[in-house]
Every structure is written in structure tokens, then in C-alpha cells.
Short mmCIF file of C-alpha atoms and ligand atoms in Angstrom, two decimals:
data_model
loop_
_atom_site.label_atom_id
_atom_site.label_comp_id
_atom_site.label_asym_id
_atom_site.label_seq_id
_atom_site.Cartn_x
_atom_site.Cartn_y
_atom_site.Cartn_z
CA MET A 237 10.30 11.03 28.19
CA THR A 238 11.78 13.24 25.52
CA GLU A 239 9.83 14.71 22.64
CA VAL A 240 11.56 14.10 19.41
CA PRO A 241 12.60 17.57 18.23
CA SER A 242 11.75 18.75 14.70
CA ASN A 243 14.57 20.97 13.84
CA GLN A 244 14.60 19.85 10.16
CA ARG A 245 14.44 22.42 7.34
CA LYS A 246 11.87 22.15 4.58
CA PRO A 247 13.37 20.84 1.27
CA ASP A 248 13.58 23.26 -1.63
CA PRO A 249 10.80 23.17 -4.23
CA CYS A 250 10.88 20.11 -6.51
CA SER A 251 8.86 17.54 -8.43
CA PHE A 252 8.54 14.00 -7.17
CA VAL A 253 8.17 11.74 -10.05
CA ILE A 254 7.09 8.14 -9.21
CA PHE A 255 7.49 5.41 -11.79
CA GLY A 256 5.30 2.49 -10.92
CA VAL A 257 2.67 4.70 -9.33
CA THR A 258 0.00 2.03 -9.53
CA GLY A 259 2.12 -0.47 -7.76
CA ASP A 260 2.10 -1.97 -4.23
CA LEU A 261 5.20 -0.02 -3.04
CA THR A 262 3.80 3.35 -3.92
CA HIS A 263 0.53 2.71 -2.12
CA ARG A 264 1.94 0.90 0.89
CA LEU A 265 5.01 2.98 1.66
CA VAL A 266 5.79 5.93 -0.65
CA ILE A 267 2.42 7.84 -0.32
CA PRO A 268 2.06 7.03 3.40
CA ALA A 269 5.63 8.27 3.91
CA LEU A 270 4.87 11.52 1.87
CA TYR A 271 1.72 11.92 3.93
CA ASN A 272 3.70 11.74 7.17
CA LEU A 273 6.18 14.26 5.84
CA ALA A 274 3.37 16.58 4.86
CA ALA A 275 1.78 16.19 8.36
CA THR A 276 5.12 17.19 9.94
CA GLY A 277 5.68 20.16 7.57
CA LEU A 278 8.56 18.49 5.86
CA LEU A 279 7.55 18.70 2.26
CA PRO A 280 8.66 21.50 0.05
CA GLY A 281 6.38 24.65 -0.04
CA LYS A 282 6.21 24.25 -3.83
CA PHE A 283 5.83 20.67 -4.75
CA CYS A 284 4.27 18.31 -7.20
CA VAL A 285 3.92 14.53 -7.47
CA VAL A 286 3.88 13.15 -10.93
CA GLY A 287 2.57 9.55 -11.04
CA VAL A 288 3.91 7.63 -14.00
CA ALA A 289 2.47 4.30 -15.24
CA ARG A 290 2.80 2.54 -18.63
CA LYS A 291 -0.96 3.03 -19.12
CA GLY A 292 -2.11 6.42 -17.93
CA THR A 293 -5.16 6.94 -15.87
CA SER A 294 -7.17 10.08 -15.20
CA ASN A 295 -5.88 12.28 -12.28
CA ASP A 296 -9.11 11.55 -10.39
CA ASP A 297 -8.70 7.77 -10.68
CA LEU A 298 -5.10 7.93 -9.66
CA ARG A 299 -5.86 10.18 -6.69
CA ASP A 300 -8.78 7.93 -5.56
CA SER A 301 -6.59 4.94 -5.75
CA LEU A 302 -3.78 6.62 -3.69
CA MET A 303 -6.26 7.81 -1.18
CA LYS A 304 -7.59 4.26 -0.76
CA GLY A 305 -4.00 3.07 -0.20
CA LEU A 306 -3.30 5.82 2.26
CA ARG A 307 -6.46 4.97 4.28
CA GLU A 308 -5.23 1.32 4.51
CA PHE A 309 -1.54 1.80 5.08
CA ALA A 310 -1.21 5.18 6.88
CA THR A 311 0.74 4.85 10.12
CA ARG A 312 -1.22 7.55 11.89
CA PRO A 313 -4.78 8.69 11.60
CA VAL A 314 -5.45 10.41 8.36
CA ASP A 315 -6.34 14.14 8.43
CA ASP A 316 -8.52 14.60 5.44
CA ALA A 317 -7.37 18.27 4.87
CA ILE A 318 -3.66 17.23 4.75
CA ALA A 319 -4.41 14.22 2.61
CA LYS A 320 -6.54 16.41 0.19
CA ARG A 321 -3.71 18.98 -0.10
CA LEU A 322 -1.12 16.24 -0.90
CA LEU A 323 -3.26 14.42 -3.49
CA GLU A 324 -4.11 17.61 -5.15
CA CYS A 325 -0.42 17.88 -6.05
CA VAL A 326 -0.67 14.52 -7.92
CA THR A 327 -0.81 14.41 -11.71
CA SER A 328 -1.05 11.20 -13.73
CA ILE A 329 1.29 10.78 -16.76
CA ALA A 330 1.58 7.77 -19.13
CA ALA A 331 5.13 6.79 -20.23
CA ASP A 332 6.52 3.40 -21.41
CA PRO A 333 10.20 2.83 -22.15
CA ARG A 334 9.12 0.50 -25.01
CA GLU A 335 7.56 3.61 -26.66
CA PRO A 336 10.25 6.21 -26.56
CA SER A 337 8.05 8.97 -27.89
CA SER A 338 6.03 8.75 -24.71
CA PHE A 339 9.09 9.94 -22.78
CA ASP A 340 9.41 12.94 -25.17
CA GLU A 341 5.77 13.71 -24.39
CA MET A 342 6.35 13.16 -20.71
CA ARG A 343 9.17 15.68 -20.74
CA GLU A 344 6.82 18.35 -22.26
CA GLN A 345 4.02 17.60 -19.80
CA LEU A 346 6.47 17.71 -16.95
CA GLU A 347 8.07 21.03 -17.87
CA LYS A 348 4.56 22.65 -18.21
CA LEU A 349 3.54 21.29 -14.79
CA GLU A 350 6.70 22.60 -13.25
CA ALA A 351 6.10 26.01 -14.75
CA ALA A 352 2.50 26.03 -13.40
CA ARG A 353 3.58 24.79 -9.96
CA ALA A 354 6.70 27.01 -9.81
CA THR A 355 8.86 24.05 -8.61
CA GLY A 356 11.96 25.43 -10.24
CA GLY A 357 12.84 22.39 -12.21
CA SER A 358 14.48 20.28 -9.46
CA ARG A 359 13.33 16.61 -9.89
CA LEU A 360 13.58 13.47 -8.05
CA PHE A 361 12.73 10.33 -10.15
CA TYR A 362 11.66 7.55 -7.92
CA LEU A 363 11.76 4.18 -9.66
CA ALA A 364 9.27 2.04 -7.68
CA THR A 365 9.12 -0.47 -10.47
CA PRO A 366 10.17 -4.11 -11.00
CA PRO A 367 13.90 -4.15 -11.42
CA GLY A 368 13.85 -4.99 -15.12
CA ALA A 369 12.53 -1.52 -15.68
CA PHE A 370 15.42 0.40 -13.88
CA ALA A 371 17.76 0.47 -16.85
CA PRO A 372 15.21 1.14 -19.59
CA ILE A 373 13.55 3.88 -17.76
CA SER A 374 16.93 5.58 -16.82
CA ARG A 375 18.04 5.31 -20.38
CA GLU A 376 14.95 7.15 -21.59
CA LEU A 377 15.18 9.77 -18.85
CA GLY A 378 18.74 10.30 -19.95
CA ARG A 379 18.00 10.49 -23.67
CA THR A 380 15.28 12.96 -23.24
CA GLY A 381 17.61 15.17 -21.04
CA MET A 382 15.14 14.89 -18.09
CA LEU A 383 18.06 13.88 -15.75
CA GLN A 384 20.37 16.69 -16.81
CA GLN A 385 21.13 19.14 -13.96
CA LYS A 386 20.76 22.76 -14.83
CA ASN A 387 21.87 25.82 -12.84
CA ASP A 388 20.13 25.41 -9.52
CA ALA A 389 17.83 22.61 -10.68
CA TRP A 390 19.16 19.26 -9.49
CA ARG A 391 18.08 16.00 -10.88
CA ARG A 392 18.17 12.67 -8.83
CA LEU A 393 17.35 9.16 -9.45
CA VAL A 394 16.08 6.82 -6.66
CA ILE A 395 16.45 3.16 -7.21
CA GLU A 396 14.66 0.52 -5.14
CA LYS A 397 16.08 -2.91 -4.43
CA PRO A 398 16.84 -5.52 -5.74
CA PHE A 399 19.94 -3.85 -7.19
CA GLY A 400 20.97 -6.72 -9.58
CA THR A 401 20.68 -10.47 -9.03
CA ASP A 402 24.42 -11.23 -8.84
CA LEU A 403 27.75 -9.48 -8.99
CA ALA A 404 27.70 -9.38 -12.89
CA SER A 405 24.30 -7.94 -13.20
CA ALA A 406 24.82 -5.41 -10.36
CA LYS A 407 27.99 -4.16 -12.16
CA ALA A 408 26.18 -4.00 -15.47
CA LEU A 409 23.35 -1.95 -13.85
CA ASN A 410 25.88 0.44 -12.18
CA ASP A 411 27.83 0.90 -15.51
CA GLU A 412 24.61 1.68 -17.32
CA LEU A 413 23.46 4.19 -14.76
CA LEU A 414 26.69 5.94 -14.45
CA LYS A 415 26.76 6.53 -18.24
CA ILE A 416 23.56 8.62 -17.66
CA VAL A 417 24.08 10.28 -14.35
CA ASP A 418 26.85 11.02 -11.83
CA GLU A 419 27.26 8.76 -8.62
CA HIS A 420 26.06 11.63 -6.42
CA GLN A 421 22.73 11.73 -8.31
CA ILE A 422 21.89 8.15 -7.59
CA TYR A 423 20.10 7.22 -4.42
CA ARG A 424 20.01 3.32 -4.05
CA ILE A 425 17.47 2.59 -1.34
CA ASP A 426 17.87 0.02 1.27
CA HIS A 427 14.94 0.32 3.60
CA TYR A 428 16.87 -0.97 6.55
CA LEU A 429 18.80 2.39 6.65
CA GLY A 430 15.46 4.09 7.26
CA LYS A 431 15.14 2.23 10.58
CA GLU A 432 16.01 4.33 13.68
CA THR A 433 17.74 1.48 15.48
CA VAL A 434 19.92 0.68 12.42
CA GLN A 435 21.07 4.39 12.21
CA ASN A 436 21.54 4.20 15.89
CA ILE A 437 24.30 1.68 15.53
CA LEU A 438 26.61 4.55 14.36
CA VAL A 439 25.57 6.67 17.32
CA LEU A 440 26.03 3.81 19.88
CA ARG A 441 29.47 3.12 18.58
CA PHE A 442 30.74 6.59 17.84
CA ALA A 443 29.01 8.89 20.13
CA ASN A 444 30.04 6.87 23.30
CA GLY A 445 33.60 6.49 24.45
CA MET A 446 33.09 3.10 26.22
CA PHE A 447 32.33 0.63 23.46
CA GLU A 448 34.95 1.37 20.88
CA PRO A 449 37.94 0.29 23.01
CA ILE A 450 36.39 -3.15 23.27
CA TRP A 451 34.88 -3.44 19.88
CA ASN A 452 37.57 -5.78 18.38
CA ARG A 453 39.02 -9.23 18.24
CA ASN A 454 40.59 -8.86 21.72
CA HIS A 455 37.25 -8.67 23.45
CA ILE A 456 34.54 -9.88 21.06
CA ASP A 457 34.21 -13.53 20.49
CA HIS A 458 31.69 -13.49 17.60
CA VAL A 459 28.82 -11.45 16.13
CA GLN A 460 25.32 -12.84 15.27
CA ILE A 461 23.14 -11.06 12.85
CA THR A 462 19.52 -12.42 12.70
CA VAL A 463 16.50 -11.34 10.56
CA ASP A 464 13.77 -13.93 11.32
CA GLU A 465 10.39 -13.41 9.79
CA LYS A 466 7.09 -15.13 10.62
CA LEU A 467 5.50 -14.43 7.22
CA GLY A 468 5.78 -16.87 4.39
CA VAL A 469 6.28 -15.90 0.87
CA GLY A 470 2.61 -15.16 0.42
CA HIS A 471 1.69 -13.67 -2.95
CA ARG A 472 5.28 -13.01 -4.00
CA GLY A 473 5.86 -16.49 -5.31
CA SER A 474 7.03 -15.58 -8.71
CA PHE A 475 9.59 -12.93 -7.53
CA TYR A 476 10.71 -14.95 -4.64
CA ASP A 477 11.26 -18.23 -6.44
CA SER A 478 13.79 -16.64 -8.80
CA THR A 479 15.32 -14.82 -5.91
CA GLY A 480 15.61 -16.80 -2.67
CA ALA A 481 16.57 -15.73 0.87
CA LEU A 482 20.18 -15.10 0.07
CA ARG A 483 19.66 -12.65 -2.71
CA ASP A 484 16.58 -11.14 -1.22
CA MET A 485 18.09 -10.32 2.28
CA VAL A 486 21.87 -10.81 2.58
CA PRO A 487 23.83 -8.50 0.25
CA ASN A 488 21.49 -5.65 1.16
CA HIS A 489 19.80 -5.69 4.58
CA LEU A 490 22.00 -8.04 6.51
CA PHE A 491 25.10 -6.52 5.07
CA GLN A 492 23.92 -3.01 6.10
CA LEU A 493 23.80 -4.27 9.60
CA LEU A 494 27.15 -6.03 9.32
CA SER A 495 28.91 -2.99 7.80
CA LEU A 496 27.60 -0.52 10.52
CA VAL A 497 28.87 -2.93 13.20
CA ALA A 498 32.11 -3.74 11.65
CA MET A 499 33.16 -0.51 9.86
CA GLU A 500 36.09 1.55 11.10
CA PRO A 501 35.18 4.87 12.73
CA PRO A 502 34.78 7.39 10.01
CA ALA A 503 36.73 10.66 10.43
CA ARG A 504 33.84 12.68 9.49
CA PHE A 505 30.08 12.24 9.52
CA ASP A 506 29.63 12.91 5.76
CA ALA A 507 28.38 10.72 2.99
CA HIS A 508 31.71 10.19 1.28
CA THR A 509 33.65 9.29 4.44
CA VAL A 510 30.90 7.11 6.06
CA ARG A 511 30.06 5.28 2.79
CA SER A 512 33.79 4.69 2.10
CA GLU A 513 34.25 2.98 5.50
CA LYS A 514 31.23 0.88 4.90
CA ALA A 515 32.44 -0.25 1.38
CA GLU A 516 35.85 -0.90 2.77
CA VAL A 517 34.59 -3.44 5.42
CA LEU A 518 32.36 -5.15 2.88
CA ALA A 519 35.33 -5.53 0.59
CA ALA A 520 37.26 -7.09 3.41
CA ILE A 521 34.80 -9.99 3.82
CA GLN A 522 36.98 -13.10 3.16
CA PRO A 523 36.36 -14.52 -0.24
CA GLN A 524 35.13 -18.20 0.00
CA ARG A 525 36.37 -21.06 -2.10
CA GLU A 526 33.57 -23.20 -3.51
CA SER A 527 34.15 -25.99 -1.04
CA ASP A 528 34.24 -23.57 1.87
CA ALA A 529 31.17 -21.80 0.70
CA LEU A 530 29.38 -25.09 1.11
CA VAL A 531 30.73 -25.71 4.58
CA ASN A 532 30.07 -22.23 5.72
CA SER A 533 26.52 -21.97 4.58
CA VAL A 534 23.13 -23.59 5.37
CA ARG A 535 20.05 -23.44 3.08
CA GLY A 536 16.52 -24.36 4.07
CA GLN A 537 13.13 -24.36 2.58
CA TYR A 538 9.94 -24.29 4.74
CA GLN A 539 7.36 -27.03 4.66
CA GLY A 540 3.68 -26.52 5.85
CA GLY A 541 3.07 -25.76 9.41
CA LYS A 542 1.14 -23.51 11.79
CA ILE A 543 2.33 -20.16 13.13
CA GLY A 544 -0.08 -19.15 15.87
CA ASP A 545 -3.45 -19.74 14.27
CA THR A 546 -2.21 -19.24 10.80
CA VAL A 547 -1.76 -22.31 8.57
CA ILE A 548 1.26 -22.06 6.20
CA GLU A 549 1.31 -24.32 3.28
CA ASP A 550 4.56 -25.96 1.89
CA TYR A 551 6.66 -23.32 0.11
CA CYS A 552 6.55 -25.39 -3.03
CA LYS A 553 2.72 -25.17 -3.05
CA THR A 554 2.79 -21.43 -2.99
CA GLY A 555 1.22 -19.73 -6.02
CA ASP A 556 3.75 -19.14 -8.91
CA VAL A 557 6.44 -21.27 -7.22
CA LYS A 558 7.76 -24.07 -9.49
CA PRO A 559 6.80 -27.47 -8.07
CA GLY A 560 9.95 -29.20 -6.73
CA SER A 561 11.66 -25.62 -6.53
CA THR A 562 15.00 -25.77 -4.79
CA THR A 563 14.95 -22.01 -3.85
CA GLU A 564 15.99 -21.42 -0.31
CA THR A 565 13.61 -19.48 2.15
CA TYR A 566 16.32 -19.59 4.88
CA VAL A 567 19.97 -19.06 4.84
CA ALA A 568 22.68 -19.10 7.57
CA LEU A 569 26.23 -18.11 6.80
CA LYS A 570 29.56 -17.94 8.54
CA LEU A 571 31.71 -15.11 7.36
CA ALA A 572 35.02 -13.75 8.24
CA ILE A 573 36.43 -10.12 7.87
CA ASP A 574 40.16 -9.87 6.82
CA ASN A 575 41.37 -6.96 8.77
CA TRP A 576 43.24 -6.24 12.02
CA ARG A 577 40.06 -5.47 14.05
CA TRP A 578 38.15 -8.61 13.10
CA ALA A 579 40.65 -11.35 12.24
CA GLY A 580 39.47 -14.59 13.90
CA VAL A 581 36.02 -13.16 14.79
CA PRO A 582 33.30 -15.11 13.02
CA PHE A 583 30.18 -13.24 11.84
CA TYR A 584 27.31 -15.55 11.74
CA LEU A 585 24.35 -14.37 9.71
CA ARG A 586 20.81 -16.01 9.52
CA THR A 587 17.55 -15.02 7.95
CA GLY A 588 14.47 -16.91 6.97
CA LYS A 589 10.76 -16.92 6.32
CA ALA A 590 7.87 -18.70 8.04
CA LEU A 591 9.74 -19.01 11.37
CA GLY A 592 8.19 -19.17 14.85
CA ILE A 593 9.38 -15.65 15.91
CA LYS A 594 9.76 -12.33 14.17
CA ARG A 595 13.08 -10.89 15.31
CA THR A 596 15.68 -8.67 13.75
CA GLU A 597 18.82 -8.13 16.00
CA VAL A 598 22.48 -7.89 16.08
CA ALA A 599 24.06 -9.72 19.02
CA ILE A 600 27.72 -9.13 19.95
CA LYS A 601 29.13 -11.81 22.15
CA PHE A 602 31.96 -10.82 24.28
CA LYS A 603 34.65 -13.24 25.46
CA GLN A 604 34.10 -14.96 28.75
CA ALA A 605 35.94 -14.01 31.86
CA PRO A 606 39.37 -15.71 31.55
CA PHE A 607 38.96 -17.53 34.83
CA THR A 608 36.66 -17.22 37.73
CA MET A 609 37.56 -17.16 41.36
CA PHE A 610 33.92 -18.04 42.34
CA SER A 611 34.23 -21.75 42.89
CA CYS A 612 30.43 -22.11 42.85
CA THR A 613 30.35 -21.19 39.16
CA PRO A 614 32.97 -22.31 36.67
CA VAL A 615 33.57 -19.98 33.67
CA GLU A 616 31.65 -22.32 31.40
CA ALA A 617 28.62 -21.98 33.52
CA LEU A 618 28.64 -18.23 33.65
CA ALA A 619 25.83 -16.46 31.64
CA GLU A 620 27.10 -15.22 28.26
CA ASN A 621 28.02 -11.53 27.84
CA TYR A 622 25.97 -10.20 24.97
CA LEU A 623 25.26 -6.70 23.78
CA VAL A 624 22.11 -7.04 21.82
CA ILE A 625 20.90 -4.33 19.32
CA GLY A 626 17.20 -5.03 18.83
CA VAL A 627 15.80 -3.75 15.51
CA GLU A 628 12.43 -5.48 15.47
CA PRO A 629 9.97 -5.88 17.00
CA THR A 630 11.62 -4.61 20.24
CA GLU A 631 13.70 -1.52 19.35
CA GLY A 632 16.39 -1.04 21.88
CA ILE A 633 19.67 -2.25 23.33
CA ALA A 634 20.21 -4.90 26.03
CA LEU A 635 23.42 -5.87 27.82
CA GLN A 636 23.56 -9.29 29.48
CA PHE A 637 26.00 -9.86 32.28
CA ASN A 638 26.49 -11.90 35.48
CA THR A 639 25.43 -10.77 38.89
CA LYS A 640 25.33 -12.05 42.46
CA VAL A 641 22.08 -13.57 43.52
CA PRO A 642 21.16 -11.95 46.85
CA GLY A 643 21.82 -14.18 49.84
CA PRO A 644 24.56 -15.25 52.29
CA SER A 645 26.50 -17.43 49.86
CA ILE A 646 28.00 -16.34 46.46
CA ARG A 647 25.63 -17.55 43.69
CA ILE A 648 25.92 -16.11 40.22
CA ASP A 649 23.16 -15.59 37.61
CA GLY A 650 22.76 -13.80 34.32
CA VAL A 651 20.73 -10.68 34.15
CA GLU A 652 19.83 -8.12 31.51
CA MET A 653 19.95 -4.38 31.44
CA LYS A 654 17.60 -2.96 28.86
CA PHE A 655 17.00 0.29 27.05
CA ARG A 656 13.91 0.43 24.98
CA TYR A 657 13.27 3.26 22.65
CA LYS A 658 9.65 3.58 23.48
CA ASP A 659 10.34 4.08 27.22
CA TYR A 660 12.45 7.15 26.34
CA PHE A 661 11.20 8.75 23.19
CA LYS A 662 7.73 9.67 21.87
CA ALA A 663 7.90 9.03 18.15
CA GLU A 664 4.94 8.74 15.85
CA PRO A 665 4.90 5.40 14.07
CA SER A 666 6.32 5.72 10.60
CA THR A 667 6.85 3.71 7.43
CA GLY A 668 10.62 3.94 7.69
CA TYR A 669 10.70 5.69 4.39
CA GLU A 670 10.28 9.26 5.65
CA THR A 671 13.90 9.95 6.52
CA LEU A 672 15.00 8.36 3.22
CA ILE A 673 12.63 10.30 1.00
CA TYR A 674 13.42 13.55 3.01
CA ASP A 675 17.14 12.87 2.55
CA CYS A 676 16.71 12.33 -1.26
CA MET A 677 14.91 15.77 -1.30
CA ILE A 678 17.58 17.64 0.59
CA GLY A 679 20.43 15.82 -1.21
CA ASP A 680 22.01 13.91 1.64
CA ASN A 681 23.05 10.49 0.43
CA ILE A 682 24.67 9.19 3.53
CA LEU A 683 21.94 6.60 4.13
CA PHE A 684 22.07 5.40 0.46
CA GLN A 685 24.15 2.63 -1.04
CA ARG A 686 27.06 3.58 -3.21
CA ALA A 687 28.07 1.64 -6.32
CA ASP A 688 31.16 0.12 -4.61
CA SER A 689 29.32 -1.07 -1.64
CA VAL A 690 26.61 -2.82 -3.68
CA GLU A 691 29.32 -4.48 -5.64
CA ALA A 692 31.30 -5.52 -2.62
CA GLY A 693 28.12 -7.03 -1.12
CA TRP A 694 27.52 -9.15 -4.25
CA GLN A 695 31.11 -10.07 -4.43
CA ALA A 696 30.89 -11.58 -0.98
CA VAL A 697 27.75 -13.66 -1.65
CA GLN A 698 28.64 -14.67 -5.24
CA PRO A 699 30.65 -17.78 -4.12
CA PHE A 700 27.64 -19.08 -2.18
CA LEU A 701 25.38 -18.51 -5.23
CA ASP A 702 27.89 -20.33 -7.43
CA ALA A 703 28.44 -23.25 -5.09
CA TRP A 704 24.72 -23.75 -4.53
CA LYS A 705 24.01 -23.56 -8.29
CA LYS A 706 26.47 -26.48 -8.86
CA ALA A 707 25.17 -28.46 -5.89
CA GLY A 708 21.46 -28.03 -7.13
CA GLY A 709 19.02 -29.36 -4.53
CA LYS A 710 21.79 -31.23 -2.68
CA GLY A 711 22.24 -29.67 0.62
CA LEU A 712 18.83 -27.94 0.86
CA GLU A 713 17.33 -28.71 4.24
CA ARG A 714 13.65 -28.64 4.95
CA TYR A 715 12.16 -27.01 8.14
CA LYS A 716 8.67 -26.79 9.51
CA ALA A 717 6.97 -23.54 9.21
CA GLY A 718 6.70 -22.05 12.73
CA SER A 719 10.06 -23.70 13.82
CA GLU A 720 13.43 -22.09 14.46
CA GLY A 721 14.65 -23.12 11.00
CA PRO A 722 16.84 -25.90 9.72
CA ALA A 723 18.77 -28.00 12.09
CA GLY A 724 22.02 -27.31 10.08
CA ALA A 725 21.91 -23.62 11.33
CA GLU A 726 22.48 -24.81 14.81
CA GLU A 727 25.21 -27.22 13.59
CA LEU A 728 27.00 -24.33 11.85
CA LEU A 729 27.70 -22.71 15.29
CA LYS A 730 27.92 -25.97 17.29
CA ARG A 731 30.97 -27.13 15.44
CA ASP A 732 32.70 -24.01 16.52
CA GLY A 733 31.60 -24.69 20.22
CA ARG A 734 29.01 -21.79 19.91
CA SER A 735 25.23 -21.51 19.71
CA TRP A 736 22.73 -18.97 18.48
CA ARG A 737 21.23 -16.63 21.11
CA LYS A 738 17.77 -17.67 22.08
CA LEU A 739 15.36 -15.32 20.59
CA GLY A 740 12.12 -13.97 22.22
C1 BG6 B 872 12.44 -6.90 1.67
C2 BG6 B 872 12.31 -8.31 1.18
O1 BG6 B 872 13.38 -6.17 1.20
O2 BG6 B 872 12.57 -6.88 3.15
C3 BG6 B 872 11.21 -9.05 1.97
O3 BG6 B 872 12.06 -8.33 -0.09
C4 BG6 B 872 11.34 -9.03 3.50
O4 BG6 B 872 11.22 -10.42 1.59
C5 BG6 B 872 11.50 -7.54 4.00
O5 BG6 B 872 10.22 -9.54 4.03
C6 BG6 B 872 11.86 -7.49 5.35
O6 BG6 B 872 11.84 -6.13 5.83
P1 BG6 B 872 11.55 -5.81 7.36
O7 BG6 B 872 11.69 -4.34 7.43
O8 BG6 B 872 10.19 -6.32 7.59
O9 BG6 B 872 12.52 -6.58 8.09
#
């Protein structure tokens, strides 16, 4: 077993300003991630955290609330001394974009604090707020000059998802932000890029010589990308009902997986080159005509059922969901990529809530042997050759191939060769945000979405959104909570003579 080496440098001094400090994301992920960075010595030596909320609280109340969150959500046992040191850096400030003067006051308070803590004026503004606040907050930060870079003091803006709700709104938000800051100051987060196994797709493909020669239409039959979740919508009814599975998961998380699997080899491992290749392949996703979009997509909504011992009620009975809602909680798509590498290779994507199994994986299905000389097993009966990149819950890589069953006669069976991260590496459990936050602080935006990628992602899903809007509830299938999803998802592959890989 290999110890994960820590050869990373401490980031330079800075202030970490969190908008939406009283919210769920801050308590559940941001503070636990900062704690993990503190515990591994990866926070700046001179550092302050500024918690911004529309209504201010006292420093003590804010610190108590963050401590409570940390005890609940920390991924490792909390060392009181480390937690105390981190929370002592926290100051509460009130600012509301509807009251511009509060941003002028905030600026003064921030400058005083930075002088007292000797952080040098570099700032990271983390927008952990509902999406409607991204533009108004950025505008006020711009107006008050808080985002203006000076000498050695950098200023960065971290934006959470969802980035827009369709192509037009994503473009509008990009336009708005780019009037205030330069592209290189914006860090659009997609938490999938904080996952080790997702980052490892690049290493698997480009640090090994053996995969790339067969990573194309000559050898790959198709690609399946699955993000199946067991949880229902829970208390997020209001957000989810106006969002749905497609917007919530596809242009961001599933397309991150798709772009890493399908991109061309970057000439250099730097943010510009890697992000350009990713944007390029997303832009090559074949545009769908409205009628094709309906044929190449499946929408489902869960009905009540049981997952293990948990009873899940009908999606439509979830709090804050409109009765009779036609929002999809499951989506499956068939996409094509128009370039020489992938012409004719379908990419099947599926994701849904309240399913029987939690599983995130990319399965690359290789073409069958062209003929087999083993008369006992015709080609069609051979096990399928898959390379499976497991993201969750099993992190690892598996290769499925055919082998001879021991014995005097030739009998063939499918077997699996498995690599599991946990067998090789000792890594502390993490929130997945540590690398992302650390990279924001050191100014490495390789793992963040660039404006063109975000827009290319929305461009590819827009025809589905448009076609579904016109079709209304027609075509929305129901599936039972705890099942494998709507029957139409199986059909989508069956009509191409294919099937989804069995999960589990
Ligand atoms: C979020 C979505 O971005 O990702 C959620 O809003 C979803 O609906 C979650 O559950 C999935 O993330 P993960 O890391 O659990 O696969």
C-alpha cells in the first residue's frame, strides 16, 4: 500500500470570503473541506474567512453554527485545537446586494480585517448562494472595486452550480461576469472534478501507452455513462421541480465525464490546453433536430416505492413539488460526437433519482472479436469486453474479458480484472472539495469550467429541453422507486441491439 504523498505547497496569504455562509453548502462541504486542508497544513499561513450573509450574525453565533456543522459533516475525527484555530479566523459580515451601501461598508470592513491579519489583499469570493444571487453579488463586488486585482493581490470569483438554466441564461451570466472580471479570475465549480476517480480518467488515458491506440471508433462499440442515485428529491422539492434531472446533472456532471473520456490528448497539462480540448469535444456533440431529440431521449418520474427499508413517496407528493408536475427525475440520452475519433460510436447517458442502486460509472464497451474459432462459444455468446471506470461507490477500474474455464475441453467464460483505489492507496476520506478549494487558492483553474465549455454543454442539451417543453407531459414515463428506472431506457439501447451494463 502506498501512502499518498503530500508534496503540495501552502497557498499564499489570502482572505476566503463566503457568500451564503449560513447555508447548507457552507456547513456541509466548504467548512469541512477547509478543516481538512487545515489538518493537512494546506491553508495559507496568514488567512481569514469572512462569512457573508444578508442578515449579519455575531462572530460567536456564526462560529458556533459552523462548529456544529463541522461536527456533523466532518469526514475525519475533529481535532478541537485545529477546529478552534480555523474558526477563530472567521468573521461575520452582513451584505445584501439589494442594499448597495452594505457592499461599501463590507469593503471597508474587509480592508480593515485584511490589514489586521496581514493577508496582503488577495481574495477569493466563494458564491455558495442560490444561483439567482450570482449576478447581483458579482455586480456589487465589481462596483465597489473589491474584485479589482492590484499589484500582487489577486481577486478570484468562485461560482457554484447551477450555471444557468439553459443556453440563453448561461450565456447571459457569462456575459455579465466577463464585464466584471477576466475569465482567468472565474472558477466555475463542478464538484465531479474534485473526485479522484474523475481526475484519474486523464491519467488512465494519457499516462499509459496501451489504451490510446484502441480509444476510438475502430475498437470501441459504444460508451455508457451512468449516474444512478438511491436518494429521492427529499427536501429540495422547490429547486428540483423547476430543474429536473437533465438540467441538474447532464450539462455539468455527466458532460464532465463525457469530455474527459472523449477529448483529444492535450499537448500540455495546463489549464488552457486541457480546457480547450474539453470544450472542443463538447462542441462536437451532434446537434439534435426536435424530432430526433424525442427519439434519442427518455424521461422518467419516480412513483412511490421502497429502497431497502426506506419508503419513498411519489415524486409529485414531495414537499414544494407542484401536484401533477411533469418534471423528470430520470433521463437517458443517446448522443453522437461528430469527429473522426467518435463518428458512429454512440454515447449513452443515464441518470436518475430513487433507483435501486447507487452507482456512478463510465463503461467503455469494446467491439466483439470478429469471429471465434472456438466452436463451443459463438461470438454472440462471448462475454462483453468492457473497461469500467467506477466513480462511486466503488472507486476503481475493471476490465472484463473472456477466459478459458479450467478443464480438458475448451469452455469460455467472462471474468473481471479489478483495480480498487482502496487496495492500493491510503487516503483520508474527504469531501471532494479540498482539491478544488486548494486549486482556487493557488490559482490553478484546470479543474474548473471555462465559459465556452459551459455554453457548449447547454448547447448540446438545449434541443432536448425545447422538445420536451413542447411535448409537455407526453412521453414522461413513470418508474417505481427502487427499480432500475423507466422501461424506455432499456428500449433506447435495445433498438440498437445493445443493452445497459448490469450494475452492482
Ligand atoms: C448535485 C445535484 O450537483 O449532484 C444533486 O444537484 C445530485 O441532485 C448530486 O444528487 C450528485 O452528486 P454525487 O457526488 O453524489 O454523485
